[in-house]
Amino acid sequence: MQEVTSVDKKTVLFQKHTDLKAKMVPFGGWEMPIQYEGIIAETEQCRKSVSVFDTCHIGEFRFKGNIATSGIEKAVSFYIEKIPVGRCKYGFLMNEDGGVVDDLIVYRLAEDELMIVVNAATCENDFNYMNSLLDGSSEFVNISEKISKIDVQGPFAKDVMKDIFDADFDNMKYFGFSHVTFDDKEILISRTGYTGELGYEIYSDVSQAEKIWDSLLADERVKPAGLGARDILRLEVGLSLYGQELDENITPVEAGLPFFVTFDKDFIGADVLRKQNENGTDRVKIAFEAATRRSPRHGYEIHADGKIIGEVTSGVFSTMLKKGIGLGLVETDFSKTGQQIKIVSGKTQIDAKICELPFYKGGTARKK
């Protein structure tokens, strides 16, 4: 989990976290809860029941204009025009070298209207970069300060949501969304998440956040979870974190995410990615399991055959597997499944082997 030490912002739910005696830490320029009752307990809660996460720090942009001609298409790695209204799509905001400026989700609100969801730490840079690519004919606004975002995740999330919100959750598809009235105001609920479990993300006006939070926690099946649990949950199912598996110097091909790139589309950096997809890369992302409970950490060296072959990008103790797990970037020649490796930091050495993703295969994210 990447942390930023400078803190100048608090979410609208900050007092709620304080009342729940959450441990707060700096993250992406925000003061955020890392845990409430404990990281392991919160991870197990999400896998077995329902957890609620404050993600109000995440950034949102609103676009309105001609998608085909405005310049918005050249910024991202997939065709925005091909997203049906009422659906959303994950992909990348790209630079000219094929690196990832950010990973994002684009919501198709109408034929000429989008909501673009980005990471907190990169929000301002993302907005300025995307705005510089537009031709001036469209409306493009950073609405982050007006929007709150709360995530509801876990195998019984749909049952909880049905009891609170009037939406057709039975027919809401994965990466689909609906507009719902709550407390006389319109909110947006999407079937998305970052845990590998059945889940929903709720976007509302900031004035509604506390009432939504309280309504969810009034259900005895629901408990709050912090960033610590969220990091374990996403890593157990192999999801990437911007700033670790992805950044401006790591391409989607190197990161093992070519399925989120439309290679026949012309976008910034597309030529670089096409060449990498055809010819391969010198380094690739790998997943590995430790032989013990010891946790690998970001920046630890990865060794094989007596030499350094790469480094760990993310690592945790897996609550479900009861062992250390991680992701890393290594030389392609040493990336085969089953390859024995050592994770090294000073005197610390952890025996591990490269494995397939996901680590945890019991997730309910695509449950019907």
mmCIF file of N, CA and C in Angstrom, residues 67 103 150 153 175:
data_model
loop_
_atom_site.group_PDB
_atom_site.id
_atom_site.type_symbol
_atom_site.label_atom_id
_atom_site.label_comp_id
_atom_site.label_asym_id
_atom_site.label_seq_id
_atom_site.Cartn_x
_atom_site.Cartn_y
_atom_site.Cartn_z
ATOM 1 N N ILE A 67 -17.775 12.826 -28.038
ATOM 2 C CA ILE A 67 -16.722 11.893 -27.634
ATOM 3 C C ILE A 67 -15.767 11.606 -28.794
ATOM 4 N N ASP A 103 -4.572 4.684 -13.759
ATOM 5 C CA ASP A 103 -5.625 3.778 -14.179
ATOM 6 C C ASP A 103 -6.947 4.393 -13.741
ATOM 7 N N ILE A 150 -18.628 5.704 -1.495
ATOM 8 C CA ILE A 150 -18.609 4.674 -0.457
ATOM 9 C C ILE A 150 -18.722 3.319 -1.137
ATOM 10 N N GLN A 153 -18.830 -4.024 -0.059
ATOM 11 C CA GLN A 153 -18.197 -5.197 -0.655
ATOM 12 C C GLN A 153 -18.381 -6.435 0.225
ATOM 13 N N PHE A 175 -19.902 -4.270 -13.819
ATOM 14 C CA PHE A 175 -19.516 -3.025 -14.488
ATOM 15 C C PHE A 175 -20.709 -2.346 -15.166
#
